mmCIF file of C-alpha atoms in Angstrom:
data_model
loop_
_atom_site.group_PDB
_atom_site.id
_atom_site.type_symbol
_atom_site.label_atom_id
_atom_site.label_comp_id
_atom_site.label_asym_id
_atom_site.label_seq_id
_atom_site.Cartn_x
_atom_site.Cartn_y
_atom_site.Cartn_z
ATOM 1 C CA UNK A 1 -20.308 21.360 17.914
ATOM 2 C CA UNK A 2 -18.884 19.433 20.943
ATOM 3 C CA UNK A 3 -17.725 16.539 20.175
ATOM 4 C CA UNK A 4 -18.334 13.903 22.675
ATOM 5 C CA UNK A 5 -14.949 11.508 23.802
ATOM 6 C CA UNK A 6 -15.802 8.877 23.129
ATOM 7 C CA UNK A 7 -16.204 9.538 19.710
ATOM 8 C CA UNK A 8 -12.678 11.088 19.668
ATOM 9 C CA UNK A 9 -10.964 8.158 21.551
ATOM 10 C CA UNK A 10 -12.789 5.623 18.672
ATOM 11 C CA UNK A 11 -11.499 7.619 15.840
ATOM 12 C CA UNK A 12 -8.473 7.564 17.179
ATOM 13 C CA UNK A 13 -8.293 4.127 17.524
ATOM 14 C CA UNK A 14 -9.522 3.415 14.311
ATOM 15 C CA UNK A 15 -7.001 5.797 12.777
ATOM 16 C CA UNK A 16 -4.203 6.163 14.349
ATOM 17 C CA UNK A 17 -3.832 9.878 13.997
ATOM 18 C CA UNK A 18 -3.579 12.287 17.111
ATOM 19 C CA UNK A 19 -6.778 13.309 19.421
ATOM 20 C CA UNK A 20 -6.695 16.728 18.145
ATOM 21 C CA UNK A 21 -6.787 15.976 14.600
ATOM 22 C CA UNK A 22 -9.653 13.364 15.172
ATOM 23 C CA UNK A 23 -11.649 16.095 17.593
ATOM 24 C CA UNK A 24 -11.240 18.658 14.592
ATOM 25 C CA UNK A 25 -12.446 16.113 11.980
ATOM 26 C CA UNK A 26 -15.504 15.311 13.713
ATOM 27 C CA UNK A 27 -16.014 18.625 14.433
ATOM 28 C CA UNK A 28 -15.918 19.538 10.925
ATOM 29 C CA UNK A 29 -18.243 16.383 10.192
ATOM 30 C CA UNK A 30 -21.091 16.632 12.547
ATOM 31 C CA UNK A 31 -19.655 13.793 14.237
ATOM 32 C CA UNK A 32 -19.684 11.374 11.652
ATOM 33 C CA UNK A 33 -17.438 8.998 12.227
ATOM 34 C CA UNK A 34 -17.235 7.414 8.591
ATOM 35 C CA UNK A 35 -17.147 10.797 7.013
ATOM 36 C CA UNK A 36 -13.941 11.753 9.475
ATOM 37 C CA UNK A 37 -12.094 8.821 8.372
ATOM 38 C CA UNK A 38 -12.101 9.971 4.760
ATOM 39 C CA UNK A 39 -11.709 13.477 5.874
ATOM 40 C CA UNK A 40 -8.379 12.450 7.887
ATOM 41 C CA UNK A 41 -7.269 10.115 4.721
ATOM 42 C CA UNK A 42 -7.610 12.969 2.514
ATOM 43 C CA UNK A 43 -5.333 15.076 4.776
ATOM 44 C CA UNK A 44 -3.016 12.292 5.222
ATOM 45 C CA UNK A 45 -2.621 11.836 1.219
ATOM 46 C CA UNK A 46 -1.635 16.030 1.646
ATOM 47 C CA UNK A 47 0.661 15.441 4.516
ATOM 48 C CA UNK A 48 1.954 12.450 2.741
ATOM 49 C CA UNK A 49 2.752 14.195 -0.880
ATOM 50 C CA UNK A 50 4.522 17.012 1.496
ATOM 51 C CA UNK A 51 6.840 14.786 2.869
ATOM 52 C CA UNK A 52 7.462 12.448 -0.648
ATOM 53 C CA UNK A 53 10.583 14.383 -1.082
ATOM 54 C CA UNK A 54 12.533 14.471 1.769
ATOM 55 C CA UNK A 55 15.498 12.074 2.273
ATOM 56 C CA UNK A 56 14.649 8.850 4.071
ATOM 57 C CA UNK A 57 18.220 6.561 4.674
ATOM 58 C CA UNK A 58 16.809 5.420 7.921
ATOM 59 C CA UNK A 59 14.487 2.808 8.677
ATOM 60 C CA UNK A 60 15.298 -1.200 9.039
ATOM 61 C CA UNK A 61 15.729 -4.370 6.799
ATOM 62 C CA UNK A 62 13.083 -7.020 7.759
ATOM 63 C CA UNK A 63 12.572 -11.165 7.582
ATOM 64 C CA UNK A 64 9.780 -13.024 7.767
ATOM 65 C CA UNK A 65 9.337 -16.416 7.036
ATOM 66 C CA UNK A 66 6.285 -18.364 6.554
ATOM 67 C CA UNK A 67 5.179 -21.087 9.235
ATOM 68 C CA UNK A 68 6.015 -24.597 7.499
ATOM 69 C CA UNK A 69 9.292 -22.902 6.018
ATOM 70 C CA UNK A 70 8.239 -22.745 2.398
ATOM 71 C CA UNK A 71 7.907 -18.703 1.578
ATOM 72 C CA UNK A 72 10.056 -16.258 3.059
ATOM 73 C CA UNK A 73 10.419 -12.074 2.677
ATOM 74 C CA UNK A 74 13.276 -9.864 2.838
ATOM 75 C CA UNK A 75 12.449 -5.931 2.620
ATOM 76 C CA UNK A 76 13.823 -2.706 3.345
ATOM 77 C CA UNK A 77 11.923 0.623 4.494
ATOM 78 C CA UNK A 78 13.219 3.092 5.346
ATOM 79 C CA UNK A 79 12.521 6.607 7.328
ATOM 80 C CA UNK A 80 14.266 9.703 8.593
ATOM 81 C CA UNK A 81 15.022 8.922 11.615
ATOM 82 C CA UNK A 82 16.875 6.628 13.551
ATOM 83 C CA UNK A 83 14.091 7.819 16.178
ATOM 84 C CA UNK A 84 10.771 6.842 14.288
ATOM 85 C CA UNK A 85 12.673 3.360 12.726
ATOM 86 C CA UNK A 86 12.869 2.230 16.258
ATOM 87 C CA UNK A 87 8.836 2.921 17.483
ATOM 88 C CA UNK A 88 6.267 -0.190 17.773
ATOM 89 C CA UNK A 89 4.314 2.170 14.655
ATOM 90 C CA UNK A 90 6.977 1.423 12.418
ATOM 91 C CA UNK A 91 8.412 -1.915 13.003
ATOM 92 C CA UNK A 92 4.545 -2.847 13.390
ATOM 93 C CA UNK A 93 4.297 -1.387 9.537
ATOM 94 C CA UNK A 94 7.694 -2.929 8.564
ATOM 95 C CA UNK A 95 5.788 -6.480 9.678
ATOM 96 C CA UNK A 96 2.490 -5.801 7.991
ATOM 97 C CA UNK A 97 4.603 -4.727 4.619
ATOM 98 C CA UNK A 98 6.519 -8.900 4.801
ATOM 99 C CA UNK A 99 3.230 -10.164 5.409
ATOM 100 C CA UNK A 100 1.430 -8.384 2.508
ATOM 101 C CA UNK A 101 4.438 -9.569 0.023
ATOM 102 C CA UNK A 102 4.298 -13.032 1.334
ATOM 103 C CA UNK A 103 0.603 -13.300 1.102
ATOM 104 C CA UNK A 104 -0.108 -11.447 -2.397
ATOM 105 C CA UNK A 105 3.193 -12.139 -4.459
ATOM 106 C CA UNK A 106 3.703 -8.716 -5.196
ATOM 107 C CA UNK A 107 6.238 -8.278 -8.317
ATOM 108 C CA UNK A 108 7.367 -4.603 -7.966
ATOM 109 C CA UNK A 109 6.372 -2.132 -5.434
ATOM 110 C CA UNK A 110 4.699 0.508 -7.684
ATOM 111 C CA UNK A 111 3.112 1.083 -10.883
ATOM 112 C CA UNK A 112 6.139 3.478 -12.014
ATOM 113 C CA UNK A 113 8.887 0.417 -10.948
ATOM 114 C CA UNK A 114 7.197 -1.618 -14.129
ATOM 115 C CA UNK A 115 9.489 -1.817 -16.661
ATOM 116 C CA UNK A 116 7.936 -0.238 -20.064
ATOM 117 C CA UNK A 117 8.085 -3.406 -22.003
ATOM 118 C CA UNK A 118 6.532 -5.483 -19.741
ATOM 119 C CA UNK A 119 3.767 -3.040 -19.333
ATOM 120 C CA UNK A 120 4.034 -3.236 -23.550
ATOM 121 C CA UNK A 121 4.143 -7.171 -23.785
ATOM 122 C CA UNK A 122 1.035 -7.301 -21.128
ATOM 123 C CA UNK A 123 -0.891 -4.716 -23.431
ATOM 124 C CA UNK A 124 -0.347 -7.062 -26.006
ATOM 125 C CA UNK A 125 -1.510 -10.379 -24.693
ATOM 126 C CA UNK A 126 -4.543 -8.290 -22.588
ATOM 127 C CA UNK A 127 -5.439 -6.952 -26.829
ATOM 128 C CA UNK A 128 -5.102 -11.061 -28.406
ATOM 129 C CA UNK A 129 -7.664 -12.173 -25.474
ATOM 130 C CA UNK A 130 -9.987 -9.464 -25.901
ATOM 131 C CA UNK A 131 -10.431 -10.136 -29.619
ATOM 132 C CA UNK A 132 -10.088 -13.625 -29.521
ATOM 133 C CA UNK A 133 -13.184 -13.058 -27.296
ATOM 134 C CA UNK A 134 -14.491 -11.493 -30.599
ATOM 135 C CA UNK A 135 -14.808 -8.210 -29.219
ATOM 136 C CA UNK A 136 -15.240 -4.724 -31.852
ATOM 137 C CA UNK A 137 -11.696 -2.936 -32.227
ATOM 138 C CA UNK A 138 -12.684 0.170 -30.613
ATOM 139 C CA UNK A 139 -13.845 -1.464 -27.650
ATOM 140 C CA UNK A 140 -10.460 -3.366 -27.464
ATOM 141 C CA UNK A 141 -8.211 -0.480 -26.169
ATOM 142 C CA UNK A 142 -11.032 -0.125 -23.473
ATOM 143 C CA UNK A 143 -11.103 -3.657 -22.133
ATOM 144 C CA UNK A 144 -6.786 -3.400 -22.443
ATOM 145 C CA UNK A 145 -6.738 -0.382 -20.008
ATOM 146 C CA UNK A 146 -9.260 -2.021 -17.557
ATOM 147 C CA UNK A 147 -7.390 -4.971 -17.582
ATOM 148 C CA UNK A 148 -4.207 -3.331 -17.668
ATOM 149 C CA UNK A 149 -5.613 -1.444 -14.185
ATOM 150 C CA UNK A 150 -6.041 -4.594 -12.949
ATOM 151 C CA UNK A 151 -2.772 -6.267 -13.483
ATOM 152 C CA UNK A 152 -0.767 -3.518 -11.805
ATOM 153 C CA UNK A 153 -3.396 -4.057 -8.484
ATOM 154 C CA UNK A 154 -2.126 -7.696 -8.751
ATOM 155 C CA UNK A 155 1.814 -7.099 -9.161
ATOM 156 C CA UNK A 156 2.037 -4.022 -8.052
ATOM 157 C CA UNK A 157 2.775 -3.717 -3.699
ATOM 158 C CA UNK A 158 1.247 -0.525 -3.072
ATOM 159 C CA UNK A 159 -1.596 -0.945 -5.163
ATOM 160 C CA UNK A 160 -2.712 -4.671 -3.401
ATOM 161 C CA UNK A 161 -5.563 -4.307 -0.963
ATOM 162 C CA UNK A 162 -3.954 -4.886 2.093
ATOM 163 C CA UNK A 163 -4.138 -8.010 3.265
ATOM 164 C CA UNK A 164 -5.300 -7.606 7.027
ATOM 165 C CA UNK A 165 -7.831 -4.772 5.273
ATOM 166 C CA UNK A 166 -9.110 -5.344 2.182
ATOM 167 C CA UNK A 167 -11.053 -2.103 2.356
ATOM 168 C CA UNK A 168 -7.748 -0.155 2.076
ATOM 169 C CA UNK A 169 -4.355 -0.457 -0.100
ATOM 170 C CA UNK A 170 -1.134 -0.580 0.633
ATOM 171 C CA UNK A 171 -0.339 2.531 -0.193
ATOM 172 C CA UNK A 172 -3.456 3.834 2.080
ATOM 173 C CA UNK A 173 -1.684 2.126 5.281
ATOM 174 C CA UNK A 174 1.546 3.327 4.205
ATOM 175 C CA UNK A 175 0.079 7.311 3.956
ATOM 176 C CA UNK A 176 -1.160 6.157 7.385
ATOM 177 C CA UNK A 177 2.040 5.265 8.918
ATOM 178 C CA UNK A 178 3.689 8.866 7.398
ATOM 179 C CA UNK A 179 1.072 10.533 8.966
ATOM 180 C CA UNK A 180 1.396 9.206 12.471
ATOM 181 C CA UNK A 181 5.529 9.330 12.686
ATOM 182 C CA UNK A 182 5.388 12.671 11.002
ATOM 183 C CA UNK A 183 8.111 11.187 8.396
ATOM 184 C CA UNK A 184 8.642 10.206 4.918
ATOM 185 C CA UNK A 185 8.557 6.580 4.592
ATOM 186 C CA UNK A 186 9.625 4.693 1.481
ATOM 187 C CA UNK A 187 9.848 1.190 1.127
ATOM 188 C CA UNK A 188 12.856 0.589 -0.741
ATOM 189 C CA UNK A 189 13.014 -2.880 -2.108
ATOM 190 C CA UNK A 190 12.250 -6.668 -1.110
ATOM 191 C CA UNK A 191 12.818 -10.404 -2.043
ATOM 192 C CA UNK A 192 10.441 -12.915 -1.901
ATOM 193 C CA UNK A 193 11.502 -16.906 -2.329
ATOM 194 C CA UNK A 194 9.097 -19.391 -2.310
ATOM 195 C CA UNK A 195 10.739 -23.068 -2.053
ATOM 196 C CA UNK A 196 11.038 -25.016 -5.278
ATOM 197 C CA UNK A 197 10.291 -21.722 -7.317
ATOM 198 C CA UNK A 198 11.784 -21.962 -10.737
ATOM 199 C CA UNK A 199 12.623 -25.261 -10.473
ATOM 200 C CA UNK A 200 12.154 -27.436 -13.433
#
């Protein structure tokens, strides 16, 4: 089909991702936009698994701190280039990434940086409330592991919905950005202080 261009310059807009890949999308859609998107995430999630293991030492350390001076970020990501780390796509990421941790408190950036016996102690208080809520034993391990899905959406970065989308993750806008520079991009690790936190 021919795909009209307007509906090629929208998708594009909405995505990010190059004319040619949007035309072929909606080509391969009939021209729905909706179904493109999800066509062009899939292949993103592809591209993005295809570039997981190359080296990234590039990229940029970022601060951000709060208006009224009370919660500020530090974080590194980093890419392969010296090239890509210094585009308006990436810094604009970089940005997005402090804003997300100072918003949503992340605690670690993915479900794999959890340390076992936290994920163990968590298990354990997610089992007391679910039978102090009198619930069977066998539908116990169930509610754990729903809960337990839910905790690592809370502390985990990637995992948040992103907090300018809510419709997408973290992880979503960060397959995104490796699709558009044509890079790995990894973010490494961050800081977050809040004023007075800890404080007794």
């Amino acid at each position: 089909m021919e795909v009209p261009a307007k509906l090629v310059k929208e998708l594009r807009e909405r995505t990010g991702v190059g004319m040619m890949e949007c035309k072929k999308a909606l080509a391969e859609t009939g021209g729905d936009i909706e179904k493109a998107i999800v066509l062009l995430r899939e292949r993103g999630l592809a591209a993005a698994a295809k570039r997981a293991g190359r080296v990234a030492a590039e990229g940029m350390i970022a601060a951000y701190i709060h208006p009224g001076n009370r919660v500020g970020v530090l974080v590194e990501v980093n890419c392969e280039t010296d090239f890509v780390a210094k585009t308006d796509d990436f810094k604009n990421f970089v940005h997005d990434v402090t804003l997300q941790i100072a918003a949503s408190r992340p605690e670690y950036i993915s479900r794999e940086d959890v340390p076992p016996e936290v994920v163990d102690r968590e298990k354990e208080i997610l089992r007391a409330q679910a039978r102090g809520e009198g619930k069977p034993e066998k539908v116990v391990e169930k509610m754990v592991e729903g809960r337990l899905e839910k905790f690592f959406k809370e502390a985990c970065l990637l995992e948040q919905p992103f907090v300018k989308n809510p419709d997408i993750t973290v992880k979503d806008l960060l397959n995104e950005v490796i699709v558009r520079t044509g890079e790995n991009v990894v973010i490494r690790r961050f800081i977050r202080y809040e004023l007075g936190e800890g404080v007794k």
